[in-house]
Coordinates of C-alpha atoms in Angstrom, one line a residue:
M155 CA -36.3 -84.5 -11.2
L156 CA -36.4 -81.1 -13.6
I157 CA -40.0 -80.9 -15.0
G158 CA -38.2 -81.2 -18.7
A159 CA -36.2 -84.1 -18.1
A160 CA -37.9 -86.7 -20.3
F161 CA -39.6 -84.4 -22.7
F162 CA -36.8 -83.9 -25.2
S163 CA -35.0 -87.0 -25.4
E164 CA -34.9 -89.2 -28.5
D165 CA -37.7 -91.5 -27.1
A166 CA -40.0 -88.8 -26.0
G167 CA -43.6 -89.5 -27.7
F168 CA -42.1 -92.7 -28.5
G169 CA -44.9 -94.4 -30.3
M170 CA -46.1 -97.9 -31.1
G171 CA -42.6 -99.5 -31.6
K172 CA -41.4 -98.8 -28.2
D173 CA -41.3 -100.5 -25.1
M174 CA -43.6 -98.4 -23.2
N175 CA -43.4 -100.7 -20.0
R176 CA -39.6 -100.2 -19.5
R177 CA -40.1 -96.3 -20.1
I178 CA -42.7 -95.9 -17.5
R179 CA -40.7 -98.3 -15.4
E180 CA -38.0 -95.8 -15.6
E181 CA -40.2 -92.8 -14.6
L182 CA -41.4 -94.5 -11.6
L183 CA -37.7 -95.4 -10.0
G184 CA -36.8 -92.1 -11.0
A185 CA -35.8 -89.4 -8.4
D186 CA -38.1 -89.2 -5.6
G187 CA -40.0 -92.2 -7.3
V188 CA -41.7 -95.3 -5.7
C189 CA -40.2 -97.6 -3.8
P190 CA -40.5 -101.6 -3.8
G191 CA -43.1 -102.7 -1.3
D192 CA -45.2 -99.4 -1.6
T193 CA -48.9 -99.3 -1.4
G194 CA -50.2 -96.7 -4.2
I195 CA -53.5 -95.0 -4.7
V196 CA -54.3 -95.2 -8.8
A197 CA -56.9 -92.3 -9.6
V198 CA -59.0 -94.0 -12.2
S199 CA -61.6 -91.9 -14.1
G200 CA -62.4 -94.7 -16.5
G201 CA -61.2 -92.8 -19.4
A202 CA -58.4 -93.8 -21.5
D203 CA -55.2 -91.6 -19.7
S204 CA -56.4 -93.2 -16.4
V205 CA -57.4 -96.7 -17.7
F206 CA -53.7 -96.8 -19.5
L207 CA -52.2 -96.0 -16.4
L208 CA -53.6 -98.6 -14.2
R209 CA -52.9 -101.2 -16.8
I210 CA -49.5 -100.3 -17.1
L211 CA -49.0 -100.1 -13.3
E212 CA -50.7 -103.4 -13.2
S213 CA -48.3 -104.9 -15.5
L214 CA -45.5 -103.7 -13.5
A215 CA -46.8 -104.6 -9.7
E216 CA -45.3 -107.9 -9.3
E217 CA -42.1 -106.7 -10.8
L218 CA -42.0 -103.5 -8.4
E219 CA -43.6 -105.6 -5.2
L220 CA -46.6 -102.8 -5.7
R221 CA -49.7 -103.1 -3.9
L222 CA -52.5 -100.9 -5.9
V223 CA -55.7 -99.9 -4.8
V224 CA -57.8 -98.4 -7.6
V225 CA -59.9 -95.0 -6.2
H226 CA -62.9 -93.9 -8.2
V227 CA -64.6 -90.5 -7.6
H228 CA -68.2 -89.9 -8.7
H229 CA -68.5 -86.0 -8.6
G230 CA -72.4 -86.3 -8.7
I231 CA -72.6 -84.4 -12.1
R232 CA -73.2 -85.9 -15.6
G233 CA -75.8 -88.1 -14.4
E234 CA -76.2 -91.8 -16.2
E235 CA -72.8 -91.1 -18.1
A236 CA -70.9 -90.8 -14.6
D237 CA -72.9 -93.9 -13.3
R238 CA -71.5 -95.7 -16.4
D239 CA -67.7 -94.7 -15.7
A240 CA -68.1 -95.4 -12.1
A241 CA -69.4 -99.2 -12.9
F242 CA -66.7 -99.5 -15.6
T243 CA -63.9 -99.1 -13.5
K244 CA -65.4 -101.1 -10.9
A245 CA -65.5 -103.8 -13.3
L246 CA -62.0 -103.2 -14.5
A247 CA -60.4 -103.2 -11.1
A248 CA -62.3 -106.7 -10.7
E249 CA -60.9 -108.0 -13.9
L250 CA -57.3 -107.3 -12.6
A251 CA -58.0 -108.5 -9.0
L252 CA -57.4 -105.1 -7.6
P253 CA -59.1 -103.5 -4.2
F254 CA -61.7 -100.7 -5.3
R255 CA -62.7 -97.6 -3.7
E256 CA -65.7 -95.7 -5.0
V257 CA -66.1 -92.0 -3.3
R258 CA -69.4 -90.1 -4.1
V259 CA -69.1 -86.3 -3.8
D260 CA -71.7 -83.1 -4.6
A261 CA -69.1 -81.0 -6.4
V262 CA -72.4 -78.6 -7.5
Q263 CA -73.4 -77.9 -4.1
F264 CA -70.2 -77.6 -3.0
A265 CA -69.5 -75.4 -5.7
K266 CA -72.6 -73.2 -4.5
D267 CA -71.5 -73.2 -0.5
E268 CA -67.7 -72.2 -1.6
H269 CA -68.3 -69.9 -4.5
L270 CA -66.4 -71.9 -6.9
S271 CA -66.8 -73.2 -10.4
V272 CA -67.7 -77.0 -10.8
E273 CA -64.8 -77.7 -12.3
E274 CA -62.4 -76.2 -9.3
A275 CA -65.0 -77.7 -6.9
A276 CA -64.7 -81.2 -8.4
R277 CA -60.7 -80.8 -8.2
I278 CA -60.9 -80.1 -4.8
L279 CA -63.3 -82.7 -3.8
R280 CA -61.4 -85.3 -5.9
F281 CA -58.2 -84.6 -4.2
K282 CA -59.5 -84.6 -0.8
A283 CA -60.8 -88.2 -1.3
L284 CA -57.6 -89.5 -2.9
R285 CA -55.9 -88.5 0.1
E286 CA -58.2 -89.8 2.7
I287 CA -58.3 -93.1 1.2
K288 CA -54.5 -92.7 0.8
A289 CA -54.3 -92.5 4.7
E290 CA -56.9 -95.1 5.3
E291 CA -55.0 -97.3 3.0
G292 CA -51.2 -96.4 4.4
A293 CA -50.3 -96.0 0.7
A294 CA -47.1 -94.1 0.0
W295 CA -48.4 -92.2 -3.0
I296 CA -51.2 -91.2 -5.4
A297 CA -50.7 -92.0 -9.2
L298 CA -52.4 -89.4 -11.7
A299 CA -52.4 -90.0 -15.4
H300 CA -51.4 -86.5 -16.6
H301 CA -49.6 -86.9 -19.9
W302 CA -47.5 -84.7 -22.4
D303 CA -50.6 -82.8 -24.2
D304 CA -52.1 -82.1 -20.6
L305 CA -48.8 -80.6 -19.7
V306 CA -49.2 -78.3 -22.9
E307 CA -52.4 -77.4 -22.4
T308 CA -51.8 -76.5 -18.7
V309 CA -48.8 -74.0 -19.6
L310 CA -51.0 -72.0 -22.2
F311 CA -54.0 -72.3 -19.6
H312 CA -52.1 -70.5 -16.8
L313 CA -50.0 -68.1 -19.6
I314 CA -53.6 -66.9 -21.0
R315 CA -55.1 -66.5 -17.3
G316 CA -52.0 -64.8 -16.1
T317 CA -49.1 -66.3 -14.4
G318 CA -45.4 -66.1 -13.2
L319 CA -42.5 -68.8 -13.2
R320 CA -44.8 -70.9 -10.9
G321 CA -47.7 -71.4 -13.5
L322 CA -45.5 -71.7 -16.5
R323 CA -44.0 -75.0 -14.9
G324 CA -47.3 -76.6 -16.0
I325 CA -47.5 -80.0 -14.2
L326 CA -45.0 -81.2 -12.2
P327 CA -43.8 -85.3 -12.4
R328 CA -43.9 -85.3 -8.5
Q329 CA -45.7 -82.9 -6.3
E330 CA -46.2 -83.5 -2.7
D331 CA -47.6 -87.1 -2.8
C332 CA -48.8 -87.4 -6.5
I333 CA -46.9 -88.8 -9.2
R334 CA -47.6 -88.6 -12.7
P335 CA -45.2 -91.1 -14.4
L336 CA -47.0 -90.7 -18.2
L337 CA -45.8 -87.0 -18.8
S338 CA -43.3 -88.4 -21.4
L339 CA -46.4 -90.0 -23.1
Y340 CA -48.5 -88.3 -26.2
R341 CA -52.6 -88.4 -25.8
S342 CA -52.1 -90.4 -29.1
D343 CA -49.4 -92.8 -27.9
I344 CA -51.9 -94.0 -25.2
T345 CA -55.3 -94.3 -27.5
E346 CA -53.0 -96.0 -29.9
W347 CA -51.8 -98.9 -27.3
L348 CA -55.3 -99.6 -25.9
K349 CA -56.3 -100.3 -29.3
E350 CA -53.9 -102.4 -30.3
K351 CA -54.0 -104.4 -27.1
G352 CA -57.9 -104.4 -27.7
Y353 CA -58.6 -102.4 -24.4
S354 CA -61.8 -100.4 -23.7
W355 CA -62.2 -97.3 -22.0
C356 CA -65.1 -94.8 -21.3
E357 CA -65.6 -91.1 -23.5
D358 CA -66.5 -88.4 -21.3
T359 CA -68.7 -86.2 -23.6
T360 CA -67.8 -83.2 -21.7
N361 CA -64.4 -83.2 -23.1
Q362 CA -66.0 -81.8 -26.5
D363 CA -67.7 -78.8 -24.5
I364 CA -65.7 -75.7 -25.8
H365 CA -67.5 -73.8 -22.9
Y366 CA -64.6 -75.4 -20.7
A367 CA -61.3 -73.0 -20.9
R368 CA -59.5 -76.0 -21.0
N369 CA -61.5 -77.9 -23.8
R370 CA -61.3 -74.3 -25.8
I371 CA -57.7 -74.6 -25.5
R372 CA -57.4 -78.1 -26.6
H373 CA -59.7 -78.0 -29.9
R374 CA -59.7 -74.3 -30.9
I375 CA -56.2 -72.3 -29.8
I376 CA -53.5 -75.0 -30.0
P377 CA -54.5 -76.4 -33.7
E378 CA -54.3 -72.6 -34.6
M379 CA -51.1 -72.3 -32.9
L380 CA -49.8 -75.2 -34.6
A381 CA -50.9 -73.9 -37.9
V382 CA -48.3 -70.9 -37.5
N383 CA -45.6 -73.2 -36.2
S384 CA -45.6 -76.7 -36.0
G385 CA -43.2 -76.7 -32.8
A386 CA -45.4 -74.5 -30.8
K387 CA -46.1 -77.5 -28.3
E388 CA -42.1 -78.1 -27.9
H389 CA -41.5 -74.7 -27.4
L390 CA -43.8 -74.2 -24.4
L391 CA -42.8 -77.1 -22.8
R392 CA -39.2 -75.7 -23.1
L393 CA -40.6 -72.7 -21.7
A394 CA -41.7 -74.8 -18.6
E395 CA -38.4 -76.6 -18.2
D396 CA -36.7 -73.2 -17.9
A397 CA -39.4 -71.6 -15.7
A398 CA -39.1 -75.0 -13.3
F399 CA -35.6 -74.5 -13.1
R400 CA -35.7 -70.8 -12.1
Y401 CA -38.4 -71.3 -10.0
N402 CA -36.7 -74.0 -7.9
I403 CA -33.9 -70.8 -7.3
I404 CA -36.7 -68.9 -5.9
T405 CA -38.5 -71.4 -3.7
A406 CA -35.1 -72.2 -2.1
E407 CA -34.7 -68.5 -1.3
A408 CA -38.4 -68.2 0.2
E409 CA -37.9 -70.9 2.2
K410 CA -35.0 -69.6 4.0
L411 CA -36.9 -66.3 5.1
R412 CA -40.1 -68.0 6.0
D413 CA -39.7 -68.6 9.7
E414 CA -38.2 -65.0 10.0
V415 CA -41.1 -62.9 8.3
I416 CA -44.0 -64.8 8.4
R417 CA -46.3 -65.5 11.9
Q418 CA -49.3 -67.9 11.6
Q419 CA -51.9 -68.0 14.5
D420 CA -55.9 -69.1 14.5
G421 CA -56.2 -69.4 10.8
T422 CA -54.6 -66.1 10.3
V423 CA -51.2 -65.0 8.6
L424 CA -49.2 -61.9 9.0
I425 CA -46.7 -61.3 6.5
T426 CA -44.4 -58.6 8.3
D427 CA -42.8 -56.0 7.1
M428 CA -39.5 -57.4 7.2
L429 CA -40.4 -59.2 4.3
F430 CA -39.6 -56.2 2.3
G431 CA -36.3 -55.5 3.7
K432 CA -35.2 -59.0 3.4
A433 CA -36.3 -60.2 0.3
S434 CA -34.1 -59.6 -2.5
A435 CA -36.5 -59.9 -5.3
E436 CA -40.3 -59.3 -6.0
E437 CA -40.5 -63.0 -7.1
I438 CA -39.3 -64.3 -3.6
R439 CA -42.2 -62.3 -2.1
E440 CA -44.7 -63.3 -4.4
E441 CA -43.6 -66.9 -3.8
L442 CA -44.1 -66.6 0.1
L443 CA -47.2 -65.1 -0.4
F444 CA -48.8 -67.6 -2.6
S445 CA -47.4 -70.5 -0.7
E446 CA -49.5 -68.9 2.4
L447 CA -52.4 -67.9 0.4
S448 CA -52.7 -71.5 -0.8
G449 CA -52.5 -72.8 2.5
L450 CA -55.7 -70.4 3.9
S451 CA -57.9 -71.2 0.7
R452 CA -59.6 -74.4 -0.6
G453 CA -57.9 -73.9 -4.0
R454 CA -55.3 -71.9 -6.0
K455 CA -56.4 -71.8 -9.4
D456 CA -58.2 -68.2 -9.4
L457 CA -55.1 -66.8 -7.4
T458 CA -53.2 -65.2 -10.0
E459 CA -50.5 -62.5 -10.4
K460 CA -52.7 -60.0 -10.1
H461 CA -54.0 -60.6 -6.8
L462 CA -50.6 -61.4 -5.5
K463 CA -49.5 -57.8 -6.7
A464 CA -52.5 -55.9 -4.9
V465 CA -51.5 -57.5 -2.2
L466 CA -48.4 -56.7 -1.9
E467 CA -49.3 -52.8 -3.0
L468 CA -51.0 -52.7 0.6
R469 CA -47.7 -51.9 2.0
E470 CA -47.9 -48.7 0.4
K471 CA -51.6 -48.0 1.9
E472 CA -52.7 -46.8 5.3
S473 CA -53.5 -49.2 8.4
G474 CA -57.0 -50.7 7.9
K475 CA -56.9 -50.7 4.3
K476 CA -58.2 -54.1 3.1
I477 CA -59.0 -56.0 -0.5
S478 CA -61.0 -59.3 -1.0
L479 CA -59.3 -62.1 -2.9
P480 CA -61.0 -65.0 -4.5
Y481 CA -62.1 -68.1 -1.9
G482 CA -63.1 -66.0 0.6
L483 CA -59.8 -64.6 1.6
E484 CA -59.0 -60.8 2.6
A485 CA -55.7 -59.0 2.7
M486 CA -55.3 -56.2 5.3
R487 CA -52.5 -53.6 6.1
T488 CA -51.5 -53.5 9.7
A489 CA -49.3 -51.9 11.7
E490 CA -47.0 -54.7 11.5
G491 CA -47.1 -55.8 8.1
I492 CA -50.1 -57.5 5.7
L493 CA -52.6 -59.9 7.6
L494 CA -54.2 -62.6 5.5
Y495 CA -57.4 -64.3 6.8
R496 CA -60.7 -66.0 5.7
R497 CA -63.9 -63.8 5.8
S498 CA -66.1 -66.5 6.5
G499 CA -66.0 -67.0 10.4
N500 CA -63.6 -64.3 10.9
T501 CA -64.8 -61.2 9.0
F502 CA -63.2 -58.2 11.2
S503 CA -66.2 -56.4 10.7
M504 CA -66.4 -53.0 12.6
E505 CA -68.9 -50.4 13.1
L506 CA -68.8 -47.7 15.7
R507 CA -72.4 -46.2 17.0
V508 CA -71.9 -42.8 18.6
E509 CA -74.6 -40.9 20.5
R510 CA -74.4 -37.6 22.1
R511 CA -76.3 -36.8 25.5
P512 CA -76.5 -34.5 28.4
Y513 CA -74.3 -36.2 31.8
T514 CA -75.7 -36.4 35.3
P515 CA -73.0 -36.4 37.8
G516 CA -72.5 -39.6 39.6
E517 CA -74.3 -41.5 36.6
P518 CA -72.7 -44.7 36.4
V519 CA -70.1 -45.2 33.8
P520 CA -70.6 -48.4 31.5
R521 CA -68.0 -51.3 32.1
D522 CA -68.9 -53.2 29.1
E523 CA -65.6 -53.9 27.4
R524 CA -67.9 -52.8 23.8
S525 CA -69.5 -49.5 25.1
V526 CA -68.0 -46.5 27.0
L527 CA -69.0 -42.8 28.1
V528 CA -66.6 -40.1 27.3
D529 CA -66.6 -36.3 27.8
A530 CA -68.0 -34.9 24.7
A531 CA -66.0 -31.7 25.1
L532 CA -62.5 -33.5 25.5
V533 CA -63.0 -35.1 22.1
H534 CA -61.5 -32.8 19.2
G535 CA -63.3 -33.7 15.8
E536 CA -65.6 -36.8 15.2
P537 CA -64.5 -40.2 16.8
V538 CA -63.2 -42.1 14.2
L539 CA -63.1 -46.2 14.5
R540 CA -59.9 -47.7 13.0
T541 CA -56.9 -50.1 13.2
P542 CA -53.6 -48.8 14.7
Q543 CA -51.2 -46.8 13.0
E544 CA -47.6 -46.3 13.0
G545 CA -46.8 -43.5 16.4
D546 CA -49.9 -44.2 17.9
R547 CA -50.2 -43.5 21.6
I548 CA -52.0 -43.6 24.6
I549 CA -52.5 -41.6 27.5
L550 CA -52.2 -43.8 31.0
G551 CA -51.9 -41.7 33.3
N552 CA -53.3 -38.5 34.9
E553 CA -49.9 -36.3 34.4
G554 CA -50.0 -37.2 30.8
Q555 CA -47.9 -40.1 30.5
G556 CA -48.2 -42.2 27.3
K557 CA -47.5 -45.4 26.0
K558 CA -47.0 -46.3 22.4
L559 CA -49.7 -48.4 21.4
L560 CA -47.7 -51.7 20.1
R561 CA -45.9 -51.5 23.7
F562 CA -49.3 -51.3 25.5
F563 CA -50.9 -54.5 23.6
T564 CA -47.6 -56.4 24.4
D565 CA -48.0 -55.6 28.0
R566 CA -51.8 -56.8 27.9
K567 CA -50.1 -60.0 26.6
I568 CA -52.4 -59.4 23.1
P569 CA -50.7 -61.8 20.5
D570 CA -48.5 -59.7 18.1
I571 CA -50.6 -61.1 15.0
Y572 CA -53.6 -59.4 16.3
R573 CA -52.2 -56.1 17.4
G574 CA -52.1 -54.2 13.6
M575 CA -55.9 -55.2 13.3
W576 CA -57.4 -54.3 16.8
P577 CA -59.9 -51.4 16.6
V578 CA -59.2 -48.1 18.6
V579 CA -61.4 -45.0 18.3
A580 CA -59.4 -41.9 17.7
D581 CA -59.8 -37.7 17.3
E582 CA -58.0 -35.1 15.9
D583 CA -55.2 -35.6 18.8
G584 CA -55.1 -39.6 18.5
V585 CA -56.3 -42.4 19.9
F586 CA -58.4 -42.3 23.0
W587 CA -59.8 -45.8 23.5
V588 CA -58.6 -49.2 22.6
V589 CA -61.5 -51.1 22.1
G590 CA -62.3 -53.5 24.7
L591 CA -59.0 -52.9 26.6
R592 CA -58.7 -49.3 27.8
L593 CA -60.0 -45.8 27.6
D594 CA -57.5 -43.1 27.3
M595 CA -57.1 -40.7 30.3
R596 CA -57.8 -37.5 28.6
C597 CA -61.1 -38.3 27.5
R598 CA -62.6 -39.5 31.2
V599 CA -65.6 -38.7 32.6
T600 CA -65.5 -36.4 35.6
E601 CA -67.7 -34.4 37.9
D602 CA -67.3 -31.6 35.6
T603 CA -68.5 -33.1 32.5
K604 CA -71.8 -31.5 30.9
E605 CA -71.9 -33.6 28.1
V606 CA -71.0 -37.2 26.9
L607 CA -70.6 -39.3 24.0
C608 CA -71.9 -42.8 24.2
L609 CA -69.4 -45.1 22.0
S610 CA -70.8 -48.3 21.2
F611 CA -68.6 -50.7 19.0
L612 CA -70.4 -53.3 16.7
G613 CA -68.4 -56.4 15.7
D614 CA -66.2 -58.8 16.7
L615 CA -63.1 -58.3 18.4
P616 CA -59.9 -60.0 16.5
Y617 CA -58.9 -62.0 20.2
D618 CA -60.9 -63.4 22.9
I619 CA -60.0 -60.9 25.8
E620 CA -61.9 -63.4 28.0
K621 CA -58.4 -65.5 27.7
Q622 CA -56.6 -62.8 29.2
D623 CA -55.9 -62.4 32.9
E624 CA -59.0 -62.3 35.0
K625 CA -57.4 -59.3 37.2
R626 CA -57.1 -57.3 34.7
K627 CA -57.9 -53.5 35.5
P628 CA -61.7 -52.4 35.4
W629 CA -62.5 -49.3 33.3
N630 CA -63.1 -47.1 36.0
A631 CA -59.7 -48.3 37.6
K632 CA -57.2 -45.5 38.7
A633 CA -54.2 -44.3 36.6
E634 CA -51.6 -46.8 36.2

């Protein structure tokens, strides 16, 4: 269903004289809607919008053969007011003879742990709780109480923060397992209906706090827009409808390319350079990138167009260059493309310690995978720790036989997603140590060596090499 399908019909914002039950019934049974016999989760905060949603769905439940479960998420903020909302919602569920589930979370602590705003942390925890209960109850969908005014505010919020077609769509009637059957209703429709019926609800005092961006948009920016043009809201919604139509075309094209240009493994994602040749438009590249970043992160609100463009610009950088992104993510240029990963638990930090000293003939050569001795006289220039670059080779034989580094990784069965980030040490002549795997023949210590460089790699390798064949050659193995 197109996002604007119901926005501009003659019934939109249909007021007190129209049949709200009929209209919402049509929304529920529309494309990708509910089916008779469904179990549905109804997210109820205690505010006017969610109380209205619950009462309307309950009035339709028998006709549509729906089983409803009321879920209230207490975010651990707002103190006694939040406790009041929880108690009110529990009592309402009891009044309607509906099963009630309450979940308590600590949004403040989660925000600190994940470096998020409290608002974003609460949203993430709320959806996590709703989906866990949905699975436990065997429910088909989660009903949310977003309405017409929420959609307007969301479009404007995204526009101010910086967005493309994706953000300009605003709020969708159906998104994954969530349905929003109230998107064609004004906020005033909802409150007037509740007052006419004599139904009560809870007021969240933080909705008046203009320190929150959405409240500032609602109470300050939108009134000023309407003073300039009374049709400003309708114009924003038409923009959302047009953005949704065009975005659907882009996502269809992006999905066709996904399997060809993206590799996923162990919590990392490699966007290969094939993307830039196969994607016909920048919007398609950005959509694929946004989808993968969203999958790696715990949120998506802070991922803006500027972040997507910065990641895609890494293609023009040398291998090893990286940038930090919201939600603890990083993107790094590798020999094969752009690697996406979470910093926590997967930092890929690298440091090389170098010590120069005399060498005594016959001195044992270290076999530690992270430490090697090399002939100082055969290293030209300062050794540099980096990641592989296009054209890198390694000498494997006494006669100077070389092999491309990426082919070497293939032979050693290193998963392709890790090859572009593998630490290597190079001098002016090129790579001479693939950390943890192989030392180049040209710098090996011999009986004629007078001085050595002791090289020690500090950090974690991208891949557990202990998983490799135990028969791999030791450091002092003969040439291949």
